[in-house]
Coordinates of C-alpha atoms and ligand atoms in Angstrom, one line a residue:
Chain A
X1 CA -22.8 -21.4 30.9
X2 CA -21.6 -24.3 28.2
X3 CA -24.1 -26.2 27.3
X4 CA -24.1 -29.2 23.6
X5 CA -27.4 -30.1 22.7
X6 CA -27.1 -33.6 20.5
X7 CA -24.3 -32.5 18.6
X8 CA -22.5 -33.3 16.4
X9 CA -19.1 -33.0 13.8
X10 CA -18.0 -34.3 10.5
X11 CA -15.1 -34.0 9.2
X12 CA -15.2 -34.3 5.8
X13 CA -15.0 -36.7 4.1
X14 CA -17.7 -38.5 6.6
X15 CA -15.0 -39.3 9.7
X16 CA -17.4 -38.4 12.8
X17 CA -15.5 -37.0 15.5
X18 CA -18.0 -36.2 18.2
X19 CA -21.2 -38.0 17.6
X20 CA -24.7 -36.9 19.3
X21 CA -23.0 -34.4 22.7
X22 CA -25.1 -34.1 25.1
X23 CA -23.8 -31.7 29.0
X24 CA -24.2 -28.9 30.5
X25 CA -21.3 -27.3 32.3
X26 CA -22.1 -24.8 35.2
X27 CA -20.5 -20.5 36.1
X28 CA -17.9 -21.1 37.9
X29 CA -17.7 -24.7 37.1
X30 CA -14.6 -26.8 36.1
X31 CA -14.5 -28.9 34.4
X32 CA -11.8 -31.2 32.2
X33 CA -12.8 -33.9 29.6
X34 CA -9.9 -36.7 29.1
X35 CA -10.2 -39.3 25.9
X36 CA -7.5 -41.3 23.5
X37 CA -5.9 -39.8 21.5
X38 CA -8.8 -38.9 18.2
X39 CA -11.3 -38.7 20.7
X40 CA -12.2 -35.3 19.7
X41 CA -11.4 -33.2 22.8
X42 CA -9.5 -30.1 21.0
X43 CA -12.7 -30.7 18.5
X44 CA -15.4 -30.2 21.4
X45 CA -12.4 -26.8 22.5
X46 CA -13.4 -25.8 18.6
X47 CA -17.1 -25.9 19.0
X48 CA -17.3 -23.4 21.9
X49 CA -14.7 -20.9 20.2
X50 CA -16.3 -21.1 16.6
X51 CA -13.3 -22.3 14.6
X52 CA -15.8 -25.2 14.0
X53 CA -18.9 -25.9 13.5
X54 CA -21.5 -28.2 14.8
X55 CA -22.8 -30.4 11.8
X56 CA -25.3 -31.3 14.3
X57 CA -27.0 -30.1 17.1
X58 CA -26.1 -27.3 19.4
X59 CA -24.3 -25.3 21.7
X60 CA -24.6 -22.7 23.5
X61 CA -22.4 -20.7 25.5
X62 CA -23.2 -17.3 27.6
X63 CA -27.2 -18.8 26.1
X64 CA -25.7 -18.0 22.4
X65 CA -25.9 -20.4 19.2
X66 CA -22.9 -20.1 19.0
X67 CA -22.4 -22.5 16.0
X68 CA -25.4 -19.8 14.1
X69 CA -23.3 -16.8 13.9
X70 CA -22.9 -15.1 11.5
X71 CA -18.7 -14.5 10.2
X72 CA -18.4 -10.4 11.8
X73 CA -20.2 -11.4 15.2
X74 CA -16.8 -14.2 15.9
X75 CA -14.2 -11.9 17.4
X76 CA -16.4 -10.8 19.9
X77 CA -17.4 -14.4 20.8
X78 CA -13.9 -14.9 21.1
X79 CA -12.9 -12.4 23.1
X80 CA -14.9 -13.3 26.0
X81 CA -13.3 -16.4 25.9
X82 CA -9.8 -17.1 27.3
X83 CA -8.6 -20.2 24.9
X84 CA -5.4 -21.9 26.1
X85 CA -4.1 -23.7 23.1
X86 CA -2.6 -27.0 22.2
X87 CA 0.4 -25.6 20.3
X88 CA 0.1 -22.3 22.1
X89 CA 0.6 -20.7 19.2
X90 CA 2.4 -17.8 20.3
X91 CA 4.1 -15.3 18.0
X92 CA 8.1 -15.8 18.5
X93 CA 9.4 -12.7 16.3
X94 CA 7.7 -11.0 19.2
X95 CA 8.4 -10.4 22.7
X96 CA 6.9 -11.7 26.2
X97 CA 5.2 -8.8 27.2
X98 CA 3.4 -8.3 23.4
X99 CA 2.9 -12.0 22.9
X100 CA 0.4 -10.9 26.0
X101 CA -0.1 -7.3 25.0
X102 CA -2.1 -8.8 21.2
X103 CA -4.9 -10.2 22.7
X104 CA -6.1 -6.0 24.2
X105 CA -4.4 -4.2 21.5
X106 CA -6.9 -6.6 18.8
X107 CA -10.1 -5.6 21.9
X108 CA -8.6 -1.5 21.1
X109 CA -7.6 -1.7 24.5
X110 CA -6.0 2.1 25.1
X111 CA -2.4 1.5 25.8
X112 CA -1.4 3.0 28.9
X113 CA -4.4 0.3 31.1
X114 CA -3.6 -2.8 28.4
X115 CA 0.2 -2.1 29.8
X116 CA -0.8 -2.1 34.1
X117 CA -3.4 -5.6 32.9
X118 CA -0.2 -6.9 30.4
X119 CA 2.2 -7.2 34.1
X120 CA -0.3 -8.3 35.9
X121 CA -0.8 -10.9 33.4
X122 CA 2.5 -12.0 34.0
X123 CA 2.8 -10.9 37.4
X124 CA 0.0 -13.9 38.3
X125 CA 1.9 -16.8 36.1
X126 CA 4.8 -16.5 37.7
X127 CA 6.1 -14.5 35.0
X128 CA 7.0 -10.8 35.7
X129 CA 10.8 -10.6 34.9
X130 CA 10.7 -11.7 31.8
X131 CA 8.4 -9.4 29.9
X132 CA 11.9 -8.6 27.6
X133 CA 12.4 -11.9 26.5
X134 CA 11.2 -13.8 23.3
X135 CA 9.5 -16.9 23.4
X136 CA 12.6 -18.5 22.5
X137 CA 14.3 -17.7 25.7
X138 CA 11.8 -19.8 27.7
X139 CA 11.3 -23.0 29.4
X140 CA 8.9 -25.5 28.0
X141 CA 6.6 -24.3 31.5
X142 CA 7.4 -20.3 31.2
X143 CA 6.2 -21.5 27.2
X144 CA 2.7 -22.6 28.5
X145 CA 2.5 -19.8 31.1
X146 CA 3.3 -17.6 28.7
X147 CA 0.5 -18.9 26.8
X148 CA -1.9 -18.4 29.7
X149 CA -1.1 -14.8 30.3
X150 CA -2.5 -14.5 26.9
X151 CA -5.5 -16.5 27.1
X152 CA -6.8 -14.5 30.4
X153 CA -4.7 -10.9 30.4
X154 CA -8.4 -9.4 28.7
X155 CA -10.7 -11.6 31.4
X156 CA -13.2 -13.9 30.5
X157 CA -14.9 -15.7 32.4
X158 CA -14.8 -18.5 30.5
X159 CA -11.0 -20.0 30.1
X160 CA -9.8 -23.7 27.6
X161 CA -7.5 -24.7 27.1
X162 CA -6.1 -28.0 25.1
X163 CA -3.5 -30.0 27.2
X164 CA -2.5 -27.9 28.7
X165 CA 0.4 -30.3 30.2
X166 CA 2.0 -32.2 28.1
X167 CA 5.1 -32.7 27.5
X168 CA 5.8 -31.0 30.8
X169 CA 7.6 -33.1 33.4
X170 CA 5.6 -33.2 36.2
X171 CA 6.8 -30.8 39.2
X172 CA 6.2 -28.3 36.3
X173 CA 3.2 -30.3 35.4
X174 CA 1.9 -29.5 38.7
X175 CA 2.8 -25.8 38.5
X176 CA 0.8 -25.0 35.6
X177 CA -2.5 -26.5 37.1
X178 CA -2.4 -24.7 40.9
X179 CA -2.1 -21.9 37.9
X180 CA -5.8 -22.8 36.8
X181 CA -6.3 -23.4 39.9
X182 CA -6.5 -19.9 40.8
X183 CA -7.9 -18.9 38.4
X184 CA -10.8 -21.5 39.7
X185 CA -11.1 -20.1 42.9
X186 CA -12.1 -16.2 41.4
X187 CA -14.7 -17.3 39.8
X188 CA -13.8 -17.8 35.9
X189 CA -15.7 -21.3 34.0
X190 CA -12.9 -23.9 33.3
X191 CA -13.0 -26.6 30.2
X192 CA -9.8 -28.2 30.1
X193 CA -8.5 -31.2 27.9
X194 CA -6.1 -33.1 29.2
X195 CA -4.7 -36.8 29.8
X196 CA -3.9 -35.8 32.8
X197 CA -6.6 -36.5 35.5
X198 CA -5.5 -36.1 38.8
X199 CA -3.8 -32.8 38.7
X200 CA -7.0 -31.7 38.1
X201 CA -8.4 -33.3 40.9
X202 CA -12.8 -32.2 42.7
X203 CA -12.9 -31.5 38.1
X204 CA -15.6 -32.3 36.9
X205 CA -15.1 -35.2 34.6
X206 CA -15.8 -35.8 31.0
X207 CA -14.9 -38.7 29.0
X208 CA -14.7 -39.2 25.4
X209 CA -14.4 -42.0 23.4
X210 CA -14.1 -41.7 19.2
X211 CA -16.4 -39.0 19.8
X212 CA -19.3 -40.6 21.8
X213 CA -19.6 -38.7 25.8
X214 CA -19.2 -42.3 28.4
X215 CA -20.3 -42.2 31.7
Chain B
X1 CA -5.8 9.4 22.3
X2 CA -7.8 7.4 20.5
X3 CA -8.0 3.9 20.3
X4 CA -8.6 4.2 16.4
X5 CA -6.0 5.9 16.4
X6 CA -4.2 3.6 17.9
X7 CA -5.1 0.9 15.8
X8 CA -3.6 2.6 13.1
X9 CA -0.6 4.1 13.8
X10 CA 0.7 0.5 15.0
X11 CA -0.7 -0.7 11.6
X12 CA 1.5 1.4 10.6
X13 CA 4.4 0.7 12.0
X14 CA 4.0 -2.2 12.3
X15 CA 4.1 -2.4 8.1
X16 CA 6.8 0.0 8.7
X17 CA 9.1 -3.0 11.0
X18 CA 8.1 -5.5 8.7
X19 CA 9.1 -3.3 5.8
X20 CA 12.6 -3.2 7.4
X21 CA 12.5 -6.4 8.3
X22 CA 13.2 -7.7 5.5
X23 CA 14.8 -4.7 3.9
X24 CA 16.4 -5.9 1.1
X25 CA 13.0 -7.6 -0.3
X26 CA 11.0 -3.9 -0.2
X27 CA 15.1 -2.9 -1.2
X28 CA 14.3 -5.0 -4.7
X29 CA 9.8 -3.9 -4.3
X30 CA 10.3 0.0 -4.1
X31 CA 13.1 -0.1 -7.7
X32 CA 11.0 -2.0 -10.0
X33 CA 7.9 0.1 -8.7
X34 CA 10.2 2.9 -8.7
X35 CA 11.8 2.9 -11.8
X36 CA 8.1 1.5 -13.7
X37 CA 6.4 4.6 -12.6
X38 CA 9.3 6.6 -13.8
X39 CA 8.2 5.9 -16.9
X40 CA 5.2 8.5 -17.0
X41 CA 6.6 10.5 -14.7
X42 CA 8.9 11.2 -16.7
X43 CA 6.6 11.4 -20.2
X44 CA 4.6 13.8 -17.4
X45 CA 7.6 15.7 -17.1
X46 CA 8.6 16.4 -20.5
X47 CA 4.9 17.4 -21.2
X48 CA 5.0 20.1 -18.5
X49 CA 7.6 21.5 -19.5
X50 CA 7.1 21.4 -23.6
X51 CA 3.9 22.5 -22.6
X52 CA 6.1 25.8 -20.9
X53 CA 7.8 26.6 -24.2
X54 CA 5.0 26.2 -26.3
X55 CA 3.2 28.9 -23.2
X56 CA 5.9 31.2 -23.9
X57 CA 6.8 30.9 -27.6
X58 CA 4.4 32.8 -29.8
X59 CA 1.1 31.1 -30.4
X60 CA -0.6 33.2 -32.0
X61 CA 0.2 32.1 -35.6
X62 CA 2.7 34.6 -37.7
X63 CA 4.1 34.7 -41.0
X64 CA 7.6 35.2 -41.9
X65 CA 8.4 37.2 -45.1
X66 CA 12.2 36.5 -44.9
X67 CA 13.7 39.4 -48.6
X68 CA 16.4 38.0 -51.0
X69 CA 19.6 38.6 -49.3
X70 CA 20.6 40.8 -52.4
X71 CA 17.7 42.8 -52.4
X72 CA 18.5 46.8 -50.6
X73 CA 16.8 49.4 -47.9
X74 CA 14.8 50.3 -50.7
X75 CA 13.0 47.0 -51.8
X76 CA 12.4 46.3 -48.1
X77 CA 10.9 49.5 -46.9
X78 CA 8.4 49.2 -50.3
X79 CA 7.1 45.8 -49.2
X80 CA 6.8 47.4 -46.1
X81 CA 4.4 49.5 -46.4
X82 CA 2.7 47.7 -49.2
X83 CA 2.7 45.3 -46.6
X84 CA 0.7 47.6 -43.1
X85 CA -2.1 48.6 -46.3
X86 CA -2.6 44.9 -47.6
X87 CA -6.0 43.8 -47.0
X88 CA -5.9 40.4 -43.9
X89 CA -2.5 42.6 -42.1
X90 CA -3.0 43.8 -38.5
X91 CA 0.5 43.9 -37.7
X92 CA 3.5 43.9 -39.4
X93 CA 7.1 44.2 -37.5
X94 CA 10.0 44.9 -39.9
X95 CA 13.7 43.4 -38.7
X96 CA 16.3 44.3 -40.1
X97 CA 19.5 42.4 -41.1
X98 CA 21.6 43.9 -38.5
X99 CA 19.2 43.4 -35.7
X100 CA 18.7 39.8 -36.6
X101 CA 22.8 39.3 -37.5
X102 CA 24.0 41.1 -33.4
X103 CA 21.3 39.0 -31.9
X104 CA 22.7 35.3 -33.3
X105 CA 25.9 36.5 -32.3
X106 CA 24.7 36.1 -28.8
X107 CA 24.5 32.3 -28.9
X108 CA 27.7 31.2 -28.1
X109 CA 27.2 27.9 -29.8
X110 CA 26.5 30.5 -33.4
X111 CA 29.3 33.1 -33.3
X112 CA 31.8 31.1 -34.8
X113 CA 30.3 30.4 -37.5
X114 CA 28.2 33.6 -38.3
X115 CA 32.2 35.0 -37.6
X116 CA 33.1 33.1 -40.1
X117 CA 31.2 34.3 -43.0
X118 CA 31.7 37.1 -45.2
X119 CA 29.3 38.9 -44.8
X120 CA 26.0 39.3 -43.6
X121 CA 24.4 35.9 -44.2
X122 CA 20.6 37.3 -43.0
X123 CA 17.5 38.6 -45.0
X124 CA 16.0 41.9 -44.5
X125 CA 12.4 40.0 -42.0
X126 CA 8.8 40.7 -40.9
X127 CA 7.3 39.1 -39.1
X128 CA 3.3 39.9 -40.0
X129 CA 0.3 38.9 -37.9
X130 CA -3.6 39.0 -40.1
X131 CA -6.3 39.7 -39.3
X132 CA -7.5 36.3 -39.5
X133 CA -5.5 34.0 -38.3
X134 CA -7.6 30.5 -39.4
X135 CA -5.2 28.1 -40.7
X136 CA -6.9 28.4 -44.4
X137 CA -6.4 32.1 -44.8
X138 CA -3.7 32.2 -43.6
X139 CA -1.6 30.3 -46.0
X140 CA -4.0 32.4 -48.8
X141 CA -2.0 35.4 -47.4
X142 CA 1.1 33.8 -47.8
X143 CA 0.6 32.7 -51.6
X144 CA -0.4 36.2 -52.1
X145 CA 3.3 37.4 -50.4
X146 CA 5.1 35.1 -52.3
X147 CA 4.4 36.5 -56.0
X148 CA 5.9 39.5 -54.9
X149 CA 8.8 40.7 -56.2
X150 CA 12.3 40.4 -54.1
X151 CA 10.3 38.3 -51.6
X152 CA 12.6 35.2 -51.1
X153 CA 10.5 32.8 -48.6
X154 CA 7.4 33.5 -46.9
X155 CA 7.0 31.1 -43.9
X156 CA 3.9 30.0 -42.0
X157 CA 5.4 30.3 -39.1
X158 CA 2.3 28.6 -37.2
X159 CA 3.5 25.2 -39.0
X160 CA 5.6 24.6 -35.9
X161 CA 3.2 25.8 -32.7
X162 CA 0.7 23.7 -34.8
X163 CA 2.4 21.1 -35.0
X164 CA 4.1 21.4 -31.7
X165 CA 0.6 21.0 -30.2
X166 CA -0.1 17.4 -31.7
X167 CA 2.8 16.3 -30.6
X168 CA 2.3 17.1 -26.9
X169 CA -1.5 15.8 -27.5
X170 CA 0.4 12.8 -28.5
X171 CA 3.1 13.0 -25.2
X172 CA 0.3 13.6 -23.2
X173 CA -1.9 10.2 -24.3
X174 CA 1.8 8.1 -24.8
X175 CA 2.2 8.9 -20.8
X176 CA -1.6 8.6 -19.5
X177 CA -1.2 5.4 -21.1
X178 CA 1.9 4.1 -20.1
X179 CA 0.5 5.4 -16.0
X180 CA -2.5 3.3 -17.0
X181 CA 0.3 0.4 -18.5
X182 CA 2.6 0.7 -15.4
X183 CA -0.2 1.8 -12.5
X184 CA -1.3 -2.2 -13.9
X185 CA 1.9 -3.8 -13.2
X186 CA 2.8 -1.5 -9.4
X187 CA -1.1 -3.1 -8.8
X188 CA 1.0 -6.6 -9.6
X189 CA 4.1 -5.7 -7.7
X190 CA 2.1 -4.9 -4.7
X191 CA -0.3 -7.6 -4.8
X192 CA 3.0 -10.4 -5.1
X193 CA 4.2 -8.7 -2.0
X194 CA 0.9 -8.6 0.1
X195 CA 1.2 -12.1 -0.7
X196 CA 4.4 -13.0 1.0
X197 CA 3.8 -10.7 3.7
X198 CA 0.4 -12.9 3.8
X199 CA 2.5 -16.1 3.9
X200 CA 5.3 -14.6 6.0
X201 CA 2.6 -13.7 8.5
X202 CA 0.5 -17.1 8.6
X203 CA 0.8 -18.0 12.0
X204 CA 0.4 -14.3 13.8
X205 CA -3.3 -14.4 10.9
X206 CA -4.6 -17.0 12.5
X207 CA -3.9 -16.7 16.5
X208 CA -4.8 -12.8 16.5
X209 CA -7.8 -14.2 14.5
X210 CA -8.2 -17.0 17.2
X211 CA -7.7 -14.3 19.3
X212 CA -11.0 -12.5 18.5
X213 CA -9.2 -9.7 15.4
X214 CA -11.5 -8.5 13.5
X215 CA -10.8 -8.4 9.5
X216 CA -10.3 -4.7 10.4
X217 CA -7.9 -4.8 12.1
X218 CA -5.8 -8.2 10.6
X219 CA -6.2 -6.1 7.0
X220 CA -5.1 -3.0 8.1
X221 CA -1.3 -3.3 8.6
X222 CA -1.3 -5.3 5.6
X223 CA -2.7 -2.6 3.6
X224 CA -0.4 -0.1 5.6
X225 CA 1.9 -1.6 3.6
X226 CA 1.0 -1.9 0.5
X227 CA 0.3 2.2 0.2
X228 CA 4.3 2.0 1.5
X229 CA 5.0 0.2 -0.9
X230 CA 3.4 2.1 -3.6
X231 CA 5.1 5.2 -1.9
X232 CA 8.3 4.9 -1.9
X233 CA 8.4 3.5 -5.1
X234 CA 6.8 6.4 -5.7
X235 CA 9.8 8.7 -3.9
X236 CA 11.8 7.0 -6.2
X237 CA 10.5 7.4 -9.1
X238 CA 10.5 10.8 -8.1
X239 CA 13.9 10.9 -7.4
X240 CA 14.7 9.7 -10.8
X241 CA 12.9 12.5 -12.6
X242 CA 14.3 14.8 -10.9
X243 CA 18.2 13.3 -11.3
X244 CA 17.2 12.9 -15.1
X245 CA 15.9 16.4 -15.3
X246 CA 18.7 18.1 -13.9
X247 CA 21.6 15.7 -15.8
X248 CA 19.4 16.8 -18.9
X249 CA 18.7 21.0 -18.4
X250 CA 22.8 21.3 -19.3
X251 CA 22.5 19.7 -22.6
X252 CA 18.8 20.5 -24.2
X253 CA 19.4 24.6 -22.2
X254 CA 21.5 24.2 -25.3
X255 CA 20.1 22.3 -27.4
X256 CA 17.3 24.8 -27.5
X257 CA 19.4 27.8 -27.9
X258 CA 20.2 26.9 -31.1
X259 CA 16.9 27.1 -32.0
X260 CA 16.5 30.9 -30.1
X261 CA 14.8 29.1 -27.5
X262 CA 15.1 29.7 -23.3
X263 CA 14.5 25.9 -22.0
X264 CA 14.9 25.1 -18.2
X265 CA 13.8 21.7 -17.9
X266 CA 12.0 22.2 -14.3
X267 CA 11.2 18.6 -12.3
X268 CA 8.2 18.0 -11.5
X269 CA 5.9 20.5 -10.0
X270 CA 3.8 20.0 -6.4
X271 CA 1.0 19.2 -8.2
X272 CA 2.4 17.2 -10.4
X273 CA 4.5 15.3 -7.6
X274 CA 1.5 15.1 -5.0
X275 CA -0.7 13.1 -8.4
X276 CA 2.3 10.4 -8.9
X277 CA 3.3 10.3 -4.6
X278 CA -1.1 10.1 -4.3
X279 CA -1.0 7.2 -7.3
X280 CA 1.2 5.5 -5.7
X281 CA 0.1 5.2 -2.8
X282 CA -3.7 4.4 -4.1
X283 CA -2.0 1.2 -7.1
X284 CA 0.0 0.1 -3.8
X285 CA -3.0 -0.3 -1.4
X286 CA -5.3 -2.0 -4.1
X287 CA -2.8 -4.6 -5.2
X288 CA -3.0 -5.4 -1.5
X289 CA -7.2 -5.0 -1.3
X290 CA -7.3 -7.1 -4.2
X291 CA -4.5 -9.6 -2.7
X292 CA -5.9 -9.8 0.6
X293 CA -9.6 -11.0 -1.0
X294 CA -7.4 -13.6 -2.7
X295 CA -5.2 -15.2 0.2
X296 CA -6.7 -14.4 3.9
X297 CA -8.7 -16.8 5.1
X298 CA -11.4 -16.8 7.5
X299 CA -11.3 -19.0 10.6
Ligands
LIG301 N1 -9.8 -30.6 10.2 C1 -10.2 -32.0 10.9 N2 -10.2 -32.3 9.6 C2 -10.6 -33.8 9.7 N3 -9.6 -34.7 10.7 C3 -10.1 -34.4 11.3 C4 -9.7 -32.5 11.9 N4 -9.3 -31.9 12.7 C5 -9.5 -33.6 13.3 N5 -10.0 -34.7 12.6 C6 -10.1 -35.6 13.6 O1 -10.5 -36.0 13.9 C7 -10.6 -36.9 15.4 C8 -10.5 -35.9 16.4 O2 -9.8 -35.6 16.6 P1 -9.4 -34.8 17.6 O3 -10.7 -33.7 18.1 O4 -7.9 -33.8 17.8 O5 -8.9 -35.0 19.3 P2 -8.3 -34.9 20.4 O6 -7.6 -33.7 20.5 O7 -9.0 -35.5 20.9 O8 -6.7 -35.9 19.8 C9 -9.7 -37.2 14.2 O9 -9.4 -39.1 14.2 C10 -9.5 -36.9 13.9 O10 -7.6 -37.4 12.4
LIG302 MG1 -6.2 -32.4 20.3

């Protein structure tokens, strides 16, 4: 599903965020990327969604070299990937429902099907009763679950999450981790950047240190 | 509904929501655009009215021949038959002084003045049309008539028509010039507003890009915003011109009556109104397009 082939990423003016990285994540696999702050976890995820381009090597997603994609092809790659961002990127002037609807509007879903899917996604993360609320009215754990609902509403077969349990207390973090396990159980490929490896037992572990993969 | 219809409807609604979300800002922009458009739109209104006036007033050049006030009717008859036989004269219309007096008394603005005068201040007159109505030929005829006995004054009526014509051309050019100039201003206003909008909705743009939005999807609500801004400004201008027409109608009508003209000021007709709104919408769209090209960053 994901293949890194001797990937390097150097940010200007000359900082190597990732160097000579090679690994694979198989279809239906759950993997976590751990490592200290600044190790390159977010950069790794951004390369998969082509938010950043590698400065060396190739990043393949579903066999496609995403670093070489034309700008006009990027939207269609991103619609196949569910993303939970480190800073969540919720829209605070839109309701819970509208936040989850956004990816479907973007993909041009017919409104009636879209509404059904939004409700199904909210139901999966336990926010079915909060669809009219504004994100500001949600607790930290609920906001994180909202971000997950938005990531999965398009039913992607690849889900990326950047520190989805940071800033959450232990019980809430365990709730969120359980949701990822549920998606893994139904066959979604999952890659999570996290310090909290213990929340994801059975997941494949990739450890980054200063942009290098540790054995 | 087709997906693309839904997409456009959603974008238009979002643009409306953003306009309504900052009502003071929106209102000020609409007023700025509206006032800027009022000048060329008002110019067009005046030109259209003047054109109408010129159209209803004799377009065929004429020569007015006025007898001396002291001349008797017999002298006038002689001149009439002389005119009728004169080479180059096509048609002669006699205007007896009594008729002129009666007609002028019909004008409420003049009645008091005329009644205060002793006797009839108007002379007998003729209106002559020529077979050859080129200015030089007309001028030559007028020169001849001036030599005739008891003829006090000969006037080429085509002169003011031609002057009006020249004025209209000037007015039209000025309107186009103003329209162009202020159109550029409108584009600038739209450009600035869209820039502000892009800054305000930076987060939404970014997350949309990350969720797989095409450039078209992201640009659409901003383009609608620009078009709505232009259209709204156009409507403001249309209303202002309508109000100005209404205000000016009575005093201008009175002024025209003093010159024995019938003038009812009309506001922009359907064609000019749709031109105004179309022009305004297009300029808003143009400003938005340029602004998006400048300020939207790919991710
Ligand atoms: N856009 C950027 N421009 C320059 N340097 C960056 C940028 N993003 C990340 N970096 C640097 O790259 C390194 C890795 O960052 P990141 O991938 O965010 O690490 P992590 O997510 O593991 O904390 C850090 O040293 C960070 O400062
Ligand atoms: Mg990070």
